[in-house]
Each structure stands twice: as C-alpha cells, then as structure tokens.
Coordinates of C-alpha atoms in Angstrom, one line a residue:
M1 CA 36.9 47.9 -58.0
S2 CA 38.6 49.7 -55.0
S3 CA 37.3 49.4 -51.4
Q4 CA 36.2 53.1 -51.6
D5 CA 34.2 52.4 -54.7
M6 CA 32.6 49.3 -53.1
L7 CA 31.8 51.4 -50.0
K8 CA 30.2 54.0 -52.2
N9 CA 28.1 51.4 -54.0
A10 CA 27.1 49.6 -50.8
S11 CA 26.0 53.0 -49.3
T12 CA 24.0 53.8 -52.4
L13 CA 22.4 50.4 -52.3
A14 CA 21.6 50.7 -48.7
S15 CA 20.0 54.2 -49.3
Y16 CA 17.8 52.8 -52.1
N17 CA 16.9 49.8 -50.1
V18 CA 15.9 52.0 -47.1
L19 CA 13.6 54.0 -49.4
L20 CA 12.2 50.8 -50.9
Q21 CA 11.5 49.3 -47.5
V22 CA 9.9 52.6 -46.3
M23 CA 7.5 52.4 -49.3
F24 CA 6.8 48.7 -48.6
R25 CA 6.1 49.1 -45.0
V26 CA 3.9 52.2 -45.5
L27 CA 1.9 50.4 -48.1
T28 CA 1.6 47.3 -46.0
F29 CA 0.7 49.5 -43.0
L30 CA -2.1 51.2 -44.9
L31 CA -3.2 47.9 -46.5
N32 CA -3.6 46.2 -43.1
A33 CA -5.4 49.2 -41.6
F34 CA -7.8 49.1 -44.6
T35 CA -8.4 45.3 -44.6
L36 CA -9.1 45.3 -40.8
R37 CA -12.3 47.1 -41.7
F38 CA -13.4 44.3 -44.1
V39 CA -12.1 41.0 -42.9
S40 CA -12.0 39.2 -39.6
K41 CA -9.0 39.1 -37.3
E42 CA -9.1 35.3 -37.7
L43 CA -8.6 35.6 -41.4
I44 CA -5.8 38.0 -40.8
G45 CA -4.2 35.5 -38.5
V46 CA -4.4 32.6 -41.0
V47 CA -2.9 34.8 -43.8
N48 CA -0.3 36.7 -41.9
V49 CA 0.9 33.8 -39.7
R50 CA 0.1 30.4 -41.2
L51 CA 0.3 31.1 -45.0
T52 CA 3.0 33.7 -44.8
L53 CA 5.1 31.3 -42.7
L54 CA 4.8 28.7 -45.4
Y55 CA 5.9 31.2 -48.1
S56 CA 8.8 32.6 -46.1
T57 CA 10.0 29.2 -45.0
L58 CA 10.0 27.8 -48.5
V59 CA 11.7 30.8 -50.0
F60 CA 14.3 31.2 -47.3
L61 CA 15.4 27.6 -47.1
S62 CA 15.6 27.4 -50.9
R63 CA 17.7 30.4 -51.6
E64 CA 19.4 32.0 -48.6
A65 CA 22.4 29.7 -48.6
F66 CA 23.0 30.3 -52.3
R67 CA 22.8 34.1 -51.9
R68 CA 25.3 34.2 -49.0
A69 CA 27.8 31.9 -50.7
C70 CA 27.6 33.4 -54.2
L71 CA 27.9 37.0 -53.0
S72 CA 31.1 36.2 -51.2
G73 CA 34.2 37.4 -53.0
G74 CA 32.5 40.0 -55.1
T75 CA 32.4 39.6 -58.9
D76 CA 35.6 37.5 -59.1
H77 CA 33.8 34.2 -60.1
N78 CA 33.3 32.0 -63.0
W79 CA 29.8 33.2 -63.5
R80 CA 28.7 30.3 -65.7
Q81 CA 29.4 28.0 -62.8
V82 CA 27.7 30.4 -60.4
I83 CA 24.6 30.5 -62.6
N84 CA 24.5 26.7 -62.7
L85 CA 24.7 26.6 -58.9
L86 CA 22.0 29.2 -58.4
W87 CA 19.5 27.3 -60.6
L88 CA 19.7 24.5 -58.0
A89 CA 17.6 26.7 -55.8
L90 CA 14.5 25.8 -58.0
P91 CA 14.6 22.0 -57.6
L92 CA 15.4 22.4 -54.0
G93 CA 12.4 24.7 -53.7
V94 CA 10.2 22.0 -55.3
L95 CA 11.4 19.5 -52.8
W96 CA 10.7 21.9 -49.9
A97 CA 7.3 22.8 -51.4
S98 CA 6.2 19.1 -51.6
L99 CA 7.2 18.5 -47.9
L100 CA 5.8 21.8 -46.5
V101 CA 2.5 21.6 -48.3
C102 CA 1.9 18.1 -46.9
V103 CA 2.7 19.4 -43.4
W104 CA 0.4 22.4 -43.8
L105 CA -2.5 20.4 -45.1
W106 CA -2.4 17.2 -43.1
L107 CA -0.3 17.7 -39.9
L108 CA -1.5 21.2 -38.8
E109 CA -4.8 22.2 -37.4
V110 CA -7.1 23.2 -40.3
P111 CA -9.2 26.4 -39.8
D112 CA -13.0 26.1 -39.6
P113 CA -14.1 26.1 -43.2
L114 CA -17.3 28.0 -42.3
T115 CA -15.4 31.0 -41.0
I116 CA -12.2 30.7 -43.1
P117 CA -13.0 28.8 -46.4
H118 CA -10.6 27.8 -49.2
Y119 CA -7.7 26.9 -46.9
G120 CA -6.4 24.0 -48.9
P121 CA -6.2 25.8 -52.3
A122 CA -4.6 28.8 -50.6
V123 CA -1.8 26.6 -49.2
G124 CA -1.0 25.3 -52.8
L125 CA -1.2 28.8 -54.3
F126 CA 1.2 30.3 -51.7
A127 CA 3.7 27.5 -52.3
L128 CA 3.4 28.2 -56.1
A129 CA 4.1 31.9 -55.5
A130 CA 7.3 31.0 -53.7
L131 CA 8.5 28.7 -56.5
Q132 CA 7.6 31.4 -59.0
E133 CA 9.9 33.9 -57.1
L134 CA 12.8 31.4 -57.2
L135 CA 12.8 31.7 -61.0
A136 CA 14.4 35.1 -60.6
E137 CA 17.1 34.0 -58.1
P138 CA 20.1 33.9 -60.6
L139 CA 19.2 37.3 -61.8
W140 CA 18.8 38.7 -58.3
V141 CA 22.3 37.6 -57.4
L142 CA 23.8 39.0 -60.6
A143 CA 22.1 42.3 -59.9
Q144 CA 23.3 42.4 -56.3
A145 CA 26.9 41.4 -57.1
H146 CA 27.2 44.0 -59.8
M147 CA 25.4 46.7 -57.8
F148 CA 22.4 47.3 -60.0
V149 CA 20.9 49.4 -57.3
R150 CA 17.9 50.7 -59.2
L151 CA 16.7 47.4 -60.6
K152 CA 15.7 46.0 -57.2
V153 CA 13.9 49.2 -56.3
V154 CA 11.9 49.3 -59.5
A155 CA 11.0 45.6 -59.6
E156 CA 9.9 45.4 -56.0
S157 CA 8.1 48.7 -56.1
L158 CA 6.0 47.7 -59.1
A159 CA 5.3 44.2 -57.6
M160 CA 4.2 45.7 -54.2
V161 CA 1.9 48.3 -55.8
A162 CA 0.3 45.6 -58.0
K163 CA -0.2 43.4 -54.9
C164 CA -1.8 46.2 -52.9
V165 CA -4.1 47.4 -55.7
L166 CA -5.4 43.8 -56.3
T167 CA -5.9 43.2 -52.6
V168 CA -7.9 46.4 -52.1
V169 CA -10.1 45.8 -55.2
L170 CA -10.9 42.2 -54.3
V171 CA -11.4 42.9 -50.6
V172 CA -14.0 45.6 -51.4
S173 CA -15.7 43.9 -54.4
A174 CA -15.5 40.2 -53.4
P175 CA -14.8 39.8 -49.7
Q176 CA -16.5 36.3 -49.8
W177 CA -13.5 35.0 -51.7
G178 CA -11.6 35.0 -48.4
L179 CA -8.1 33.4 -48.8
Y180 CA -8.3 33.4 -52.6
I181 CA -7.9 37.2 -52.4
F182 CA -4.5 37.0 -50.6
S183 CA -3.3 34.0 -52.6
A184 CA -4.0 35.8 -55.9
A185 CA -2.2 39.0 -54.6
Q186 CA 0.9 36.9 -53.6
L187 CA 1.0 35.3 -57.1
V188 CA 0.8 38.7 -58.7
Y189 CA 3.6 40.1 -56.5
T190 CA 6.0 37.3 -57.4
G191 CA 5.0 37.3 -61.0
F192 CA 5.7 41.0 -61.4
L193 CA 9.0 40.5 -59.6
V194 CA 10.2 37.8 -62.0
L195 CA 8.9 39.7 -65.0
C196 CA 10.8 42.9 -64.1
Y197 CA 14.1 41.0 -63.6
F198 CA 13.8 39.1 -66.9
V199 CA 12.8 42.1 -68.9
Y200 CA 15.7 44.1 -67.6
F201 CA 18.3 41.5 -68.4
L202 CA 16.8 40.7 -71.8
R203 CA 17.5 44.4 -72.7
F204 CA 20.8 44.7 -70.8
L205 CA 22.7 41.7 -72.1
G206 CA 24.7 42.5 -75.2
S207 CA 24.0 46.2 -75.0
G208 CA 26.6 48.9 -75.1
E209 CA 26.2 49.5 -71.4
A210 CA 27.0 45.8 -70.6
N211 CA 30.1 46.0 -72.8
R212 CA 31.3 49.2 -71.0
K213 CA 30.9 47.5 -67.7
Y214 CA 32.6 44.3 -68.8
F215 CA 29.6 42.3 -67.8
P216 CA 30.6 38.6 -67.7
L217 CA 27.5 37.4 -69.5
Q218 CA 26.8 38.3 -73.1
R219 CA 23.7 36.3 -74.3
V220 CA 20.3 35.5 -72.8
A221 CA 21.3 31.8 -73.1
D222 CA 24.1 32.5 -70.6
L223 CA 21.4 33.0 -67.9
L224 CA 20.3 29.3 -68.3
P225 CA 22.2 26.3 -66.9
S226 CA 25.0 25.2 -69.3
S227 CA 28.4 23.5 -69.3
V228 CA 31.8 23.9 -71.0
E229 CA 33.9 20.9 -71.8
G230 CA 36.9 20.7 -69.6
E231 CA 35.6 22.6 -66.6
P232 CA 33.3 21.6 -63.7
V233 CA 29.6 22.4 -64.0
I234 CA 29.6 24.2 -60.7
D235 CA 32.2 25.9 -58.5
W236 CA 32.7 23.2 -55.8
T237 CA 34.2 25.7 -53.4
L238 CA 31.1 27.8 -53.5
A239 CA 29.0 24.6 -53.3
R240 CA 30.6 23.5 -50.1
L241 CA 30.2 27.1 -48.7
T242 CA 26.6 26.9 -49.7
W243 CA 26.1 23.7 -47.8
S244 CA 27.6 25.3 -44.7
F245 CA 25.2 28.3 -45.0
F246 CA 22.3 25.9 -45.8
K247 CA 22.8 24.2 -42.4
Q248 CA 23.0 27.6 -40.8
S249 CA 20.0 29.0 -42.6
F250 CA 17.7 26.3 -41.4
L251 CA 18.6 27.3 -37.8
K252 CA 18.5 31.0 -38.5
Q253 CA 15.0 30.6 -40.0
I254 CA 13.8 29.0 -36.7
L255 CA 15.2 31.9 -34.8
T256 CA 13.8 34.5 -37.2
E257 CA 10.3 33.1 -37.4
G258 CA 10.4 31.1 -34.2
E259 CA 7.2 32.7 -32.7
R260 CA 5.2 31.8 -35.8
Y261 CA 6.4 28.2 -35.7
V262 CA 5.4 27.9 -32.0
M263 CA 2.0 29.5 -32.8
T264 CA 1.5 27.3 -35.9
F265 CA 2.7 23.9 -34.5
L266 CA 1.8 24.2 -30.8
N267 CA -1.5 26.1 -31.0
V268 CA -0.7 28.3 -28.0
L269 CA -2.8 31.2 -29.4
S270 CA -6.1 31.1 -31.3
F271 CA -6.2 32.4 -34.9
G272 CA -7.8 35.6 -33.7
E273 CA -5.1 36.1 -31.1
Q274 CA -2.5 35.3 -33.7
G275 CA -4.0 38.0 -36.0
V276 CA -3.7 40.7 -33.3
Y277 CA -0.2 39.6 -32.3
D278 CA 0.9 39.7 -35.9
I279 CA -0.5 43.2 -36.5
V280 CA 1.2 44.5 -33.4
N281 CA 4.4 42.7 -34.4
N282 CA 4.4 44.2 -37.9
L283 CA 3.7 47.7 -36.5
G284 CA 6.5 47.3 -34.0
S285 CA 9.0 46.0 -36.5
M286 CA 8.3 48.6 -39.1
V287 CA 11.4 50.7 -38.5
A288 CA 13.5 47.6 -38.0
R289 CA 12.5 46.2 -41.3
F290 CA 12.7 49.3 -43.5
I291 CA 15.9 50.8 -42.0
F292 CA 18.0 48.0 -40.3
L293 CA 17.4 45.2 -42.7
P294 CA 18.3 47.1 -45.9
I295 CA 21.5 48.4 -44.2
E296 CA 22.4 44.9 -43.1
E297 CA 21.8 43.4 -46.5
S298 CA 23.8 46.1 -48.4
F299 CA 26.8 46.2 -46.0
Y300 CA 27.0 42.5 -45.9
V301 CA 27.9 42.8 -49.6
F302 CA 30.4 45.5 -48.8
F303 CA 32.1 43.5 -46.0
A304 CA 32.1 40.3 -48.0
K305 CA 33.9 42.1 -50.8
V306 CA 36.4 44.1 -48.7
L307 CA 37.4 41.3 -46.3
E308 CA 39.1 38.0 -47.2
R309 CA 37.0 35.3 -45.6
G310 CA 38.7 33.3 -42.9
R311 CA 42.0 35.2 -43.0
D312 CA 43.7 36.9 -40.0
V313 CA 43.3 40.7 -39.9
R314 CA 47.1 41.1 -40.1
Q315 CA 47.3 39.1 -43.4
Q316 CA 44.8 41.4 -45.2
K317 CA 45.3 44.7 -46.9
Q318 CA 45.4 47.2 -44.0
E319 CA 43.8 50.0 -46.0
E320 CA 40.7 47.9 -46.6
V321 CA 40.6 46.6 -43.0
A322 CA 40.8 50.2 -41.8
I323 CA 37.8 51.1 -44.0
A324 CA 35.8 48.1 -42.8
A325 CA 36.5 48.9 -39.1
E326 CA 35.5 52.5 -39.5
V327 CA 32.3 51.6 -41.4
L328 CA 31.4 48.9 -38.7
E329 CA 31.9 51.4 -35.9
C330 CA 29.7 54.0 -37.6
L331 CA 27.0 51.5 -38.4
L332 CA 27.0 50.2 -34.8
K333 CA 26.6 53.8 -33.5
L334 CA 23.9 54.5 -36.1
V335 CA 21.7 51.5 -35.2
L336 CA 22.3 52.0 -31.5
V337 CA 21.1 55.6 -31.6
I338 CA 18.0 54.7 -33.7
G339 CA 17.2 51.7 -31.4
L340 CA 17.5 53.8 -28.2
I341 CA 15.2 56.4 -29.7
I342 CA 12.6 53.8 -30.6
T343 CA 12.8 52.2 -27.2
V344 CA 12.4 55.5 -25.3
F345 CA 9.5 56.9 -27.3
G346 CA 7.9 53.6 -28.1
Y347 CA 7.0 53.1 -24.4
A348 CA 4.9 56.3 -24.1
Y349 CA 3.3 56.2 -27.6
S350 CA 2.3 52.5 -28.1
H351 CA -1.2 52.9 -26.8
L352 CA -1.9 56.0 -28.9
A353 CA -0.4 54.4 -32.0
L354 CA -2.6 51.3 -31.7
D355 CA -5.7 53.3 -31.0
I356 CA -5.2 55.4 -34.1
Y357 CA -4.3 52.4 -36.3
G358 CA -6.9 49.8 -35.3
G359 CA -9.2 51.4 -32.7
S360 CA -10.2 49.4 -29.6
L361 CA -9.6 46.1 -31.4
L362 CA -5.9 46.7 -30.9
S363 CA -5.6 49.3 -28.2
S364 CA -7.6 47.3 -25.6
G365 CA -6.2 44.2 -24.0
A366 CA -2.6 43.2 -24.5
G367 CA -1.9 45.2 -27.6
P368 CA -0.2 48.2 -25.9
S369 CA 1.9 46.0 -23.7
L370 CA 3.0 44.0 -26.7
L371 CA 4.1 47.1 -28.6
R372 CA 6.0 48.5 -25.6
C373 CA 7.9 45.2 -25.2
Y374 CA 8.6 45.2 -28.9
S375 CA 10.0 48.7 -28.8
S376 CA 12.8 47.4 -26.5
Y377 CA 13.3 44.3 -28.7
V378 CA 14.0 46.6 -31.6
L379 CA 17.2 47.8 -30.0
L380 CA 18.5 44.3 -29.8
L381 CA 17.4 43.6 -33.4
A382 CA 19.3 46.7 -34.5
I383 CA 22.6 45.7 -32.9
N384 CA 22.4 42.0 -33.8
G385 CA 21.7 42.8 -37.5
I386 CA 25.0 44.7 -37.9
T387 CA 27.2 42.5 -35.8
E388 CA 26.1 39.3 -37.5
C389 CA 26.3 41.1 -40.9
F390 CA 30.1 41.6 -40.2
V391 CA 30.6 38.2 -38.6
F392 CA 29.0 36.2 -41.5
A393 CA 31.1 38.1 -44.0
A394 CA 34.4 37.5 -42.1
M395 CA 34.0 33.9 -41.0
S396 CA 35.8 31.0 -42.7
K397 CA 33.9 27.9 -43.8
E398 CA 35.1 26.1 -40.7
E399 CA 33.9 28.9 -38.4
V400 CA 30.5 28.9 -40.1
D401 CA 30.2 25.2 -39.5
R402 CA 31.1 25.7 -35.8
Y403 CA 28.7 28.5 -35.5
N404 CA 25.9 26.2 -36.8
L405 CA 26.3 24.3 -33.5
V406 CA 25.8 27.6 -31.6
M407 CA 22.7 28.3 -33.7
L408 CA 21.3 24.8 -33.0
A409 CA 21.6 25.4 -29.2
L410 CA 20.0 28.8 -29.6
S411 CA 17.2 27.4 -31.7
I412 CA 16.3 24.7 -29.2
S413 CA 16.5 27.1 -26.2
F414 CA 14.3 29.6 -28.1
L415 CA 11.6 27.1 -28.9
L416 CA 11.5 25.9 -25.2
L417 CA 11.5 29.5 -23.9
S418 CA 8.8 30.6 -26.3
Y419 CA 6.5 27.7 -25.3
M420 CA 7.0 28.2 -21.6
L421 CA 6.9 32.0 -21.6
T422 CA 3.8 32.1 -23.8
W423 CA 1.8 29.9 -21.4
W424 CA 2.9 32.3 -18.6
A425 CA 2.6 35.7 -20.3
G426 CA 0.7 35.2 -23.6
G427 CA 2.0 37.0 -26.7
I428 CA 4.5 38.9 -24.6
G429 CA 6.2 35.6 -23.9
F430 CA 7.3 35.5 -27.6
I431 CA 8.9 38.8 -27.3
L432 CA 10.7 38.0 -24.1
A433 CA 12.1 34.8 -25.6
N434 CA 13.2 36.7 -28.7
C435 CA 15.0 39.2 -26.5
L436 CA 16.9 36.5 -24.5
N437 CA 18.0 34.7 -27.7
M438 CA 18.9 37.9 -29.5
G439 CA 21.0 38.9 -26.5
L440 CA 23.0 35.7 -26.7
R441 CA 23.5 36.1 -30.4
I442 CA 24.8 39.6 -29.9
L443 CA 27.3 38.4 -27.2
H444 CA 28.7 35.8 -29.5
S445 CA 29.1 38.3 -32.4
L446 CA 30.7 40.9 -30.1
F447 CA 33.2 38.3 -28.8
Y448 CA 34.1 37.3 -32.4
I449 CA 34.6 41.0 -33.5
H450 CA 36.7 41.7 -30.4
R451 CA 39.0 38.7 -31.2
Y452 CA 39.1 39.6 -34.9
F453 CA 40.5 43.1 -34.3
L454 CA 42.4 42.3 -31.1
S455 CA 45.8 42.2 -32.9
S456 CA 45.1 45.4 -34.8
Q457 CA 44.9 49.1 -33.9
W458 CA 41.2 49.3 -34.6
T459 CA 38.4 49.0 -32.0
P460 CA 35.1 49.3 -33.9
L461 CA 33.1 48.2 -30.9
R462 CA 33.5 51.8 -29.6
G463 CA 30.4 52.4 -31.7
L464 CA 28.3 50.9 -28.9
R465 CA 29.3 53.7 -26.5
P466 CA 27.0 56.7 -27.0
S467 CA 27.9 60.0 -25.5
P468 CA 26.8 60.7 -21.9
L469 CA 25.0 63.8 -23.0
L470 CA 22.9 61.8 -25.4
L471 CA 22.0 59.2 -22.7
L472 CA 20.9 62.1 -20.4
A473 CA 18.7 63.5 -23.2
L474 CA 17.1 60.1 -23.8
A475 CA 16.5 59.6 -20.0
L476 CA 14.8 63.0 -19.6
S477 CA 12.7 62.3 -22.7
A478 CA 11.6 58.9 -21.3
V479 CA 10.5 60.6 -18.0
L480 CA 8.7 63.5 -19.7
T481 CA 6.8 61.4 -22.3
A482 CA 5.7 58.8 -19.7
L483 CA 4.3 61.7 -17.5
S484 CA 2.7 63.1 -20.6
E485 CA 1.0 59.8 -21.4
G486 CA -0.4 59.5 -17.9
V487 CA -1.8 63.1 -17.9
F488 CA -3.0 63.6 -21.5
C489 CA -3.5 60.2 -23.2
C490 CA -5.7 58.7 -24.4
D491 CA -9.3 59.1 -23.2
G492 CA -9.6 62.9 -23.0
G493 CA -10.2 63.6 -26.7
W494 CA -8.1 64.6 -29.6
L495 CA -7.0 68.0 -28.1
L496 CA -5.2 66.3 -25.3
R497 CA -3.8 63.6 -27.6
L498 CA -2.3 66.4 -29.7
V499 CA -0.7 67.9 -26.6
H500 CA 0.9 64.5 -25.9
I501 CA 2.2 64.3 -29.4
A502 CA 3.6 67.8 -29.1
V503 CA 5.5 66.8 -26.0
G504 CA 7.0 63.8 -27.8
A505 CA 7.9 65.9 -30.8
G506 CA 9.7 68.5 -28.6
C507 CA 11.6 65.7 -26.7
L508 CA 12.6 64.0 -30.0
L509 CA 13.8 67.3 -31.4
C510 CA 16.1 67.8 -28.4
V511 CA 17.4 64.3 -28.8
L512 CA 18.2 64.8 -32.4
V513 CA 20.0 68.1 -31.7
T514 CA 22.0 66.3 -29.1
V515 CA 23.0 63.7 -31.7
L516 CA 24.1 66.4 -34.1
L517 CA 26.2 68.1 -31.5
T518 CA 27.8 65.1 -29.8
E519 CA 28.0 62.4 -32.5
T520 CA 29.8 64.3 -35.2
K521 CA 31.6 61.3 -36.7
L522 CA 28.3 59.5 -37.1
V523 CA 26.6 62.6 -38.7
Q524 CA 29.4 62.9 -41.2
F525 CA 29.1 59.2 -42.1
V526 CA 25.4 59.4 -42.6
R527 CA 25.7 62.6 -44.7
T528 CA 28.5 61.3 -46.9
Q529 CA 27.7 57.6 -47.3
L530 CA 24.0 56.8 -46.6
L531 CA 22.1 59.8 -47.9
P532 CA 21.8 59.3 -51.7
R533 CA 23.4 62.1 -53.6
Y534 CA 21.0 62.5 -56.4
G535 CA 22.4 65.9 -57.5
K536 CA 25.8 64.5 -58.3
K537 CA 24.3 61.6 -60.2
H538 CA 22.5 63.9 -62.6
T539 CA 25.3 66.5 -63.2

C-alpha cells in the first residue's frame, strides 16, 4: 500500500472516529444532564471518578502497550505470532484486576453505605467489564491495522446506545439500585463491543472479500492462540517493543488520569466535589475528546506505517517523509486553530454553558472558573496530542526507553504539583498542574521533531505559527465576548442571554471567515483529507 493510500485511509479513519466521538460525547452529555436530576452528586463522583478510574486503569495498562507495538510497521507481520502476543493482554488483565480490586476494596476510603450502597459488588463488576473488553483486543488490532474503518464505528455506536438506554431505564424505574445501575450498563457496553467484533470476523474470514483483500487469516481458529512447528510462538522484536511501551504506558496513565488518582488516593476533595469537578471536566474536554483524540489515534497509524521507526530522516524514502512532514504541519495548524478558538470563546461562555446544563448546582461556586481554566488547557491538549502522536511513531526502541525516564520525572512532578496546588486552589489546582506538565511534554516533543527534520528541507513546526490576521480576529473576539458577558449574562433572563449568544456567534463567524481567507493550505487539507467523501464511495 502506497503512502498516499495510507494517508487516505488514515484520513477516512480519522473522519469516522470524529463522527463516532461526537455521538459518544453528545450521548454522554445528555445522559449526565439527565441523571443529574435523579441521582446525587456524591453517586456521580463515585461512578465517574472512583469506578471509572478502576476500569480505565485496568484496560489501559493491559492493552495499550500491545496496541502501540503491534500497529507499528503496518500489516507486514507474521499475524499468527501477533495474535499470540495480543492474547497475552487477557492474563495480564486478570493480574491487574486482582491487584486493583484489592486496592479499591481494602486500601481506599469506602463510601458511606447508607448514601452510596453496593460499592463492593460494583468494584467487582467494573473490573469484570474491563476483562470482558480485553476479549476483543486481537480483533481490534486486526481491524485497525487493515483499516476496517466502519467496524469500529458500528460496534462502539451500538454499544454506547445500549449503555445509554439501559442507564436511563434503570435510573427512572429503579433509582434505589444505585451503583448496580452503572455497573450493569458498563457490562452491557463491553459485551456489545465484543459481540460486534466477533460477529464481524466470523462472517468476514474465508469470505470473497477477505480473499480479494489478501487478508492474512483464513479461519476462525486463526483468531485463537496457536503455534507452528519451527517458528517462535510470538514475535520477540514486537514483544520487546511492547515491554518498552508497557513501561511508558504506566507513566502515561498517571499523567492522563493524574487528577483522579490524587482525588482517589489522597482524598483532597469530597465525593460530592469530585462529582462536580468530573462533570465540569467532561464538559470542558468534550471537543478535545471527540476531535483531537480520534485524529491522534488515526494519524498515529499513518505515521507508524509511513516512517521507519528509529531511522534517520535521510535514510528513509524521501517521498514518504515529505508526505509525513506536510501532514504533520497541517495537523498542527488544525489543532492550534481549534484550540485557540476554544480558549477564546470558552472564557466568556463557561458560566452560561454550566447554567444551561446543570443549573445552579454547576454554575454557582467554582464551576465557571474550572471550565474557564479548562478551556485554556484544551489548547495544550490539542498540541500535545499531535506532537506525541508523531514522536511515538518515529522513536526507536532505545529512544522510547529513554523517554520513559522523562515520563517518570513528569509523573512525579505532576503528582506533587497536583497535591500542592489542590490544597491551595481546590479543583483548579488539578488543571494548573496538568497545564504545567502538558507544557513540558510539548517542549520535549517539539525539540525531538526539530532535531528529526533538522537535516532535511522540511519544517513542519511552521504549523504552530498562525497568521497575524487570525490572531487579531481572535483577540478582538476575546474582548467583545468578555464585554458581552459582563453586560448581558447571566441574570437578566433569556432575552439577554440570547443577545450574548448572538454576539459570540457573530465573532465566531468572523474568525472562521478569517481562517478561510488566511489559512488556505489548512482549508485544502481539511477539505481533501479529513472530510469523508461519501459521494465518491457510493459512485
């Protein structure tokens, strides 16, 4: 497959992933708004912070290293050995589940059983849901490596819809079940996910489509662990790379979920405060998750296939390096523009958004300040996602090992900063600590990218320089929307709120027109690579 074909497939995958994440976040957004009317903020805190942290930690530590290693190098693998390696995620998950369940039950503070009952069974059920999801891991990697872009969309869409429907029904009909409701919903989600992947591959393997695509596996039995006499059971090169990524994933998880670990293990916020913080955090990260994360995941696959890991840029195919550099520049410009827009407009519309979403429960107190700070943090999230996406695809095994030491230092500093800043500034301290650590990670990645392309003619970091006219439009928008908030929002009734919204809409339109006029290369990239071309697919 040529680099142009891989770029096209990665772009299509990113587009589908963005649509998928939009649906996910909208459903989660509506689900949280609905459940706020039926359950306490303490229950929301336990579910969204304590139990979700157990689930995400178990899944991430069990599979992330396998994913990154096995997706390196494209489809040029001995897939029997890769499948054998991927199935090791399940026993690893069992080991992590045994350890984490003990920690969650016996080392952490247990919620008051009178206000939040069924905590113990809920811990076990969330761990079981994580193990259930690991059953689909070999199939997920196969689908990603061979660009089965629709499979992930369909599987995760069905699973999310089933989870939301069950949650709504149980919250309305049996709110006294408490944590059992959310545990059952999580089990249904992972069950649907696994079922969809297995049904798809049961139908696909051995079919005419599989033969036309020269798919490396022919029988359902090929999806299970097996060995062939005379060859190793697993690819030891990938196994060593997996071990390197595993050490890194442990540190990356601390950085990614650091504030939840501090909340969970150090008890700096009550369960109710954790619930409010998590709702604001989810609202603030909505755009980051449904736009930036899918782009990062999809283009990591692209960069990992186009670039030869660990090799100097002069020793690689110059055509493919040129494409990678151009794509990196456009992606950096894209996420920078989106991040700046969110930062500017997030400041003036945080209070209104929280008041509409959760009423005085969220808009009073620290809620608006939290969301304003998070709007600035989104800009750093956007840039870091793309820069690390490229760096992790280009690093050699030895460089990955060295970077693990950097991640270790960042993890320790983040935990210390989170603890100190939270005692000083409450929930805002978590966001400030995240900003500082994210800034350091970005600096490391920028330095690596600069050195990587230093001996070549390409300078993809130009993508971080927006046009002066765009910066002027953003600055004027920031001033106008801040003045509008002070005059029209948010205690004067809905008519004045609508005026405030209209001011923001007008400013946003001016900014978007400025982007169209000044960032022509970016506009061309988005139109030709990221927007799905459904018409061509059906003709």
